[in-house]
Short mmCIF file of N, CA and C in Angstrom, two decimals:
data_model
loop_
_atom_site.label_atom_id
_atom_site.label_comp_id
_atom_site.label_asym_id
_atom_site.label_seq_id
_atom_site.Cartn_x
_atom_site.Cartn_y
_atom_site.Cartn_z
N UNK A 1 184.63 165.64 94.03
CA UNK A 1 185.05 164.28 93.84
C UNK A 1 184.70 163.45 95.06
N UNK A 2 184.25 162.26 95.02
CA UNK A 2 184.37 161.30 95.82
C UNK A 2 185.73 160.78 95.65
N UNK A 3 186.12 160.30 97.23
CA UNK A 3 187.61 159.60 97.20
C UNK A 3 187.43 158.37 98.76
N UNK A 4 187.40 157.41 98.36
CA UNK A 4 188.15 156.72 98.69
C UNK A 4 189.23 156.05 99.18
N UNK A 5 189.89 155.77 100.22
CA UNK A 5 191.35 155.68 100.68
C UNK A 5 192.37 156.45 99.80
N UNK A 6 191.88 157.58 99.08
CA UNK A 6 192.88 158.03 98.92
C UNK A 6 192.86 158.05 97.12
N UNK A 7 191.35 157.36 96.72
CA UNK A 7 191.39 156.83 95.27
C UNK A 7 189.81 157.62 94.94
N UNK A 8 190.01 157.90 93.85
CA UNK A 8 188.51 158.91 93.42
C UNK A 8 187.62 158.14 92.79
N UNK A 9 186.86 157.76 93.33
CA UNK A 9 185.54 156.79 93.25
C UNK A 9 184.53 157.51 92.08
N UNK A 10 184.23 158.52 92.13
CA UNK A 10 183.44 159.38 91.20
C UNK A 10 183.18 160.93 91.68
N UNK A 11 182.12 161.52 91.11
CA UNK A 11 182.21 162.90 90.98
C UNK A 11 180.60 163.05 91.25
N UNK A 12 180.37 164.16 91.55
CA UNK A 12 178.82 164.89 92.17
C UNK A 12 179.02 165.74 91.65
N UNK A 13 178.01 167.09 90.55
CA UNK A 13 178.19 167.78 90.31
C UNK A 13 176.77 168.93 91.52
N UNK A 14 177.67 169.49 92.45
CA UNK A 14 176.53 170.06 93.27
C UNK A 14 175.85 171.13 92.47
N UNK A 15 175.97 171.24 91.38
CA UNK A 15 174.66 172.49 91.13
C UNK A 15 173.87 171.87 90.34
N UNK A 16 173.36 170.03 90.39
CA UNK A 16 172.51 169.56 89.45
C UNK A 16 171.48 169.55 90.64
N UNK A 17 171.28 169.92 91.84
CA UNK A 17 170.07 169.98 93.14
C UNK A 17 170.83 170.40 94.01
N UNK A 18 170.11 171.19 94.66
CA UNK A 18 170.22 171.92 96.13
C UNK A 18 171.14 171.24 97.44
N UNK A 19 171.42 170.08 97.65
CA UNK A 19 171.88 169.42 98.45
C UNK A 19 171.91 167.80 98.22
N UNK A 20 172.90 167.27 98.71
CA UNK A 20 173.06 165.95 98.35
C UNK A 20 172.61 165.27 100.07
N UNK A 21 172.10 164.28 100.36
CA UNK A 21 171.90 163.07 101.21
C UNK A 21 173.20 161.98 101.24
N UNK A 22 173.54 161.97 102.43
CA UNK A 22 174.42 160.71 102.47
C UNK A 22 174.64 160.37 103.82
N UNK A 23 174.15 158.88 103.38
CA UNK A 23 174.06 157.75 104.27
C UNK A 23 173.67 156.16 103.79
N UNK A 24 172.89 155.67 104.54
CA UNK A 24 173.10 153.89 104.25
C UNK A 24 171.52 154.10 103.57
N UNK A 25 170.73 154.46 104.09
CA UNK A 25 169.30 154.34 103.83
C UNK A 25 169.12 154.94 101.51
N UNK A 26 169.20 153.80 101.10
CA UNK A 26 169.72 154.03 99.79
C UNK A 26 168.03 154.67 98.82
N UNK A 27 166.88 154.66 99.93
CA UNK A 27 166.02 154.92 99.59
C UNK A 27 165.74 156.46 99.01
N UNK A 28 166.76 157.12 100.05
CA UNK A 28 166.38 158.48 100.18
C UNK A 28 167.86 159.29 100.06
N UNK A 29 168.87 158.66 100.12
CA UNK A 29 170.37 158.90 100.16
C UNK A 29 170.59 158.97 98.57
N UNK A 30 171.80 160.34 98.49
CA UNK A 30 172.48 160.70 97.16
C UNK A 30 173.47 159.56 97.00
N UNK A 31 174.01 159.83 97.88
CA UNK A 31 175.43 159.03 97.90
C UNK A 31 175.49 157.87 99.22
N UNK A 32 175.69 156.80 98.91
CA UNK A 32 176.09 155.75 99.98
C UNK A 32 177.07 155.10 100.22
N UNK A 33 177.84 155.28 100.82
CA UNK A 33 179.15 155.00 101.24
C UNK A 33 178.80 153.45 101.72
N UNK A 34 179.43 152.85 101.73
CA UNK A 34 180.16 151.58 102.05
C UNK A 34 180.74 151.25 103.07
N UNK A 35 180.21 151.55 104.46
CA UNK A 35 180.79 151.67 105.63
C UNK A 35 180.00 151.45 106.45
N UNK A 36 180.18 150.70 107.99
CA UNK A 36 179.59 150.33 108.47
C UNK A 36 178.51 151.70 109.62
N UNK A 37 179.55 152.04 109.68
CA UNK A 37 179.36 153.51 110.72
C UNK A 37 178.79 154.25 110.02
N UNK A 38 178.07 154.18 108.66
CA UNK A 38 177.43 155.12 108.62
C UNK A 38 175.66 155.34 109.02
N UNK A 39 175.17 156.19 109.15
CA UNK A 39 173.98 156.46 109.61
C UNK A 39 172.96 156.48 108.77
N UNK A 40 171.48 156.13 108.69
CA UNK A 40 171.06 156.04 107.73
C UNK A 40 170.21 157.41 107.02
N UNK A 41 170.21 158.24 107.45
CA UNK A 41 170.80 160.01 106.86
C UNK A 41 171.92 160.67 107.74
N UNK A 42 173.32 160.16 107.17
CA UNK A 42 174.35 160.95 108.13
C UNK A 42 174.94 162.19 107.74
N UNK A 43 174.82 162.71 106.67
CA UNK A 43 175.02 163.99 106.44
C UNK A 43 174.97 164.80 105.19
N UNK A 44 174.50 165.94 105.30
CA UNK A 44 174.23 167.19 104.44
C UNK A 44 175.56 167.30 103.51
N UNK A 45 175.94 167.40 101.89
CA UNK A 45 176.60 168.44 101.84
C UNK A 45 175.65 169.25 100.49
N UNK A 46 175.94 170.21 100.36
CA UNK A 46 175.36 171.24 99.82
C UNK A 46 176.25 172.72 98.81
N UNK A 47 175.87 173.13 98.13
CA UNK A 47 176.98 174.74 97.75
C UNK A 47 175.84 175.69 98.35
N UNK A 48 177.29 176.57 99.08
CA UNK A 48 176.28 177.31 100.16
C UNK A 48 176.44 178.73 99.39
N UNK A 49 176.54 179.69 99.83
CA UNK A 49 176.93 180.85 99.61
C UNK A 49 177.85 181.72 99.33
N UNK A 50 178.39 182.14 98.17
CA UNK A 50 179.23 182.49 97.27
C UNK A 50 179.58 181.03 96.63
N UNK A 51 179.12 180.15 96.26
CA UNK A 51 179.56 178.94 95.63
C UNK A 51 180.34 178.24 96.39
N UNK A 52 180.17 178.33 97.93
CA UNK A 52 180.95 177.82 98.38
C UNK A 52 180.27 176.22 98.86
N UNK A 53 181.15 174.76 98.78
CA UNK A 53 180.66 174.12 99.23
C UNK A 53 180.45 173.51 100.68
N UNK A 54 179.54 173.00 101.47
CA UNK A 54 179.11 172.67 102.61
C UNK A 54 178.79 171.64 102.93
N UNK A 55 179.36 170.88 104.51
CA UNK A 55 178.58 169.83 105.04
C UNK A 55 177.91 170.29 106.50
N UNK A 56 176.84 169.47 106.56
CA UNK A 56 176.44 169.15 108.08
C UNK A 56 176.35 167.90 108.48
N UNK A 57 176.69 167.84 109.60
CA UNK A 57 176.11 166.54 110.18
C UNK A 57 174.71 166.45 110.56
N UNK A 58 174.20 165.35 110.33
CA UNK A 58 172.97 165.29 110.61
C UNK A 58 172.53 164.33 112.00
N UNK A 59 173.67 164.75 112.53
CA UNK A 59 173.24 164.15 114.16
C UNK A 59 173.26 162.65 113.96
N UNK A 60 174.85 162.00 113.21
CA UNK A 60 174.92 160.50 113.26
C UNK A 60 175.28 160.24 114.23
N UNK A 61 175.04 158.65 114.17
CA UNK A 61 175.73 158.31 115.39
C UNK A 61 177.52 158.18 115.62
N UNK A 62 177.56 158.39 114.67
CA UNK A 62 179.43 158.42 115.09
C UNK A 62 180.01 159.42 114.57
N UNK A 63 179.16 160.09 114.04
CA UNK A 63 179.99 161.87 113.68
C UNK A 63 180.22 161.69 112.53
N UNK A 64 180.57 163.28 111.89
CA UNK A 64 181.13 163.19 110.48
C UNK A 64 182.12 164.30 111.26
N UNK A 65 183.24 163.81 110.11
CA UNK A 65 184.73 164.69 110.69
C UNK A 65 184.61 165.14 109.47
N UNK A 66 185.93 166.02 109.58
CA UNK A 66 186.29 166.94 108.19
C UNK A 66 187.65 167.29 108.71
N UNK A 67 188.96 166.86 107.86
CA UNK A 67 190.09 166.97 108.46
C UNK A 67 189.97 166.44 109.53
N UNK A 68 189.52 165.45 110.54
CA UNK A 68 190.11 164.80 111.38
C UNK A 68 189.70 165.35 112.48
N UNK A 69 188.69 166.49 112.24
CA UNK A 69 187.93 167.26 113.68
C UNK A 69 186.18 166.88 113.08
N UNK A 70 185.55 166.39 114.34
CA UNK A 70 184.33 166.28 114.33
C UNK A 70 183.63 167.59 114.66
N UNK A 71 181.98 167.15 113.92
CA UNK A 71 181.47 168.43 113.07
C UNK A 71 180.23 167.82 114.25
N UNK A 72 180.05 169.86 114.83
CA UNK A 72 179.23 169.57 115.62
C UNK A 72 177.63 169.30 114.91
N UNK A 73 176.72 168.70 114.89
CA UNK A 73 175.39 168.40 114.55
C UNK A 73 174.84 169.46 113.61
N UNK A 74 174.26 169.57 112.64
CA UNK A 74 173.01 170.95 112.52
C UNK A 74 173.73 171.81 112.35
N UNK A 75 174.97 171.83 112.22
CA UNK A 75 175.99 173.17 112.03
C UNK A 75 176.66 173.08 110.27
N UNK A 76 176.59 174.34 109.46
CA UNK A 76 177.16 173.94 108.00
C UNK A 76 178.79 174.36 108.57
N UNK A 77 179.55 173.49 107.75
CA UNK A 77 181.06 173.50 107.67
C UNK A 77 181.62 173.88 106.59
N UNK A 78 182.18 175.15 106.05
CA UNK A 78 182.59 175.07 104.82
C UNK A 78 183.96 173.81 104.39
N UNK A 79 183.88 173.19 103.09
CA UNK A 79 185.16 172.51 102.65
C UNK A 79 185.49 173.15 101.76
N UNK A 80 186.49 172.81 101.98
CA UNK A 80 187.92 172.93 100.68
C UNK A 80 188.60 172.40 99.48
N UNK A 81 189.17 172.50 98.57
CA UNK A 81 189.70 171.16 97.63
C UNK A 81 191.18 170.80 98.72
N UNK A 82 191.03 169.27 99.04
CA UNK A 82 191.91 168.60 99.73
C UNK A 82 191.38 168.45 101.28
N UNK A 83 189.98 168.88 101.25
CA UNK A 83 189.67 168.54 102.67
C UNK A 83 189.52 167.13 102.65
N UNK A 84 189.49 166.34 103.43
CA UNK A 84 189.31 164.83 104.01
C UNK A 84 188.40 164.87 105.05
#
């Protein structure tokens, strides 16, 4: 799900392609958020291994967090249902 302050904007189904794009650059981006801070490829997410799903950052300029801890660059992060 995409969410929004808290409100579910829409849905991605990750096993229709390998990895999703998201950022401002709407050329080449899955998903584009609506925000100023974002980068124009700011980050990976993906289903990694055992179906599990994944982000990276792609080295934005203001980070991508997950729960409220920033995600070091080039590194996959597994999420959760209820991660933020």
């Amino acid at each position: 799900e995409i969410v929004k302050n808290g409100v579910v904007m829409g849905e991605k189904d990750l096993s229709q392609q390998p990895f999703f794009l998201i950022g401002r650059n709407a050329d080449v981006s899955d998903i584009v958020p609506e925000h100023p801070s974002i980068s124009r490829i700011h980050a990976v997410v993906q289903m990694g291994k055992d179906g599990r799903v994944e982000v990276m950052d792609f080295r934005s300029t203001h980070g991508t967090f997950l729960n409220k801890e920033q995600l070091k660059p080039f590194i996959y992060y597994p999420m959760h249902v209820g991660d933020f």
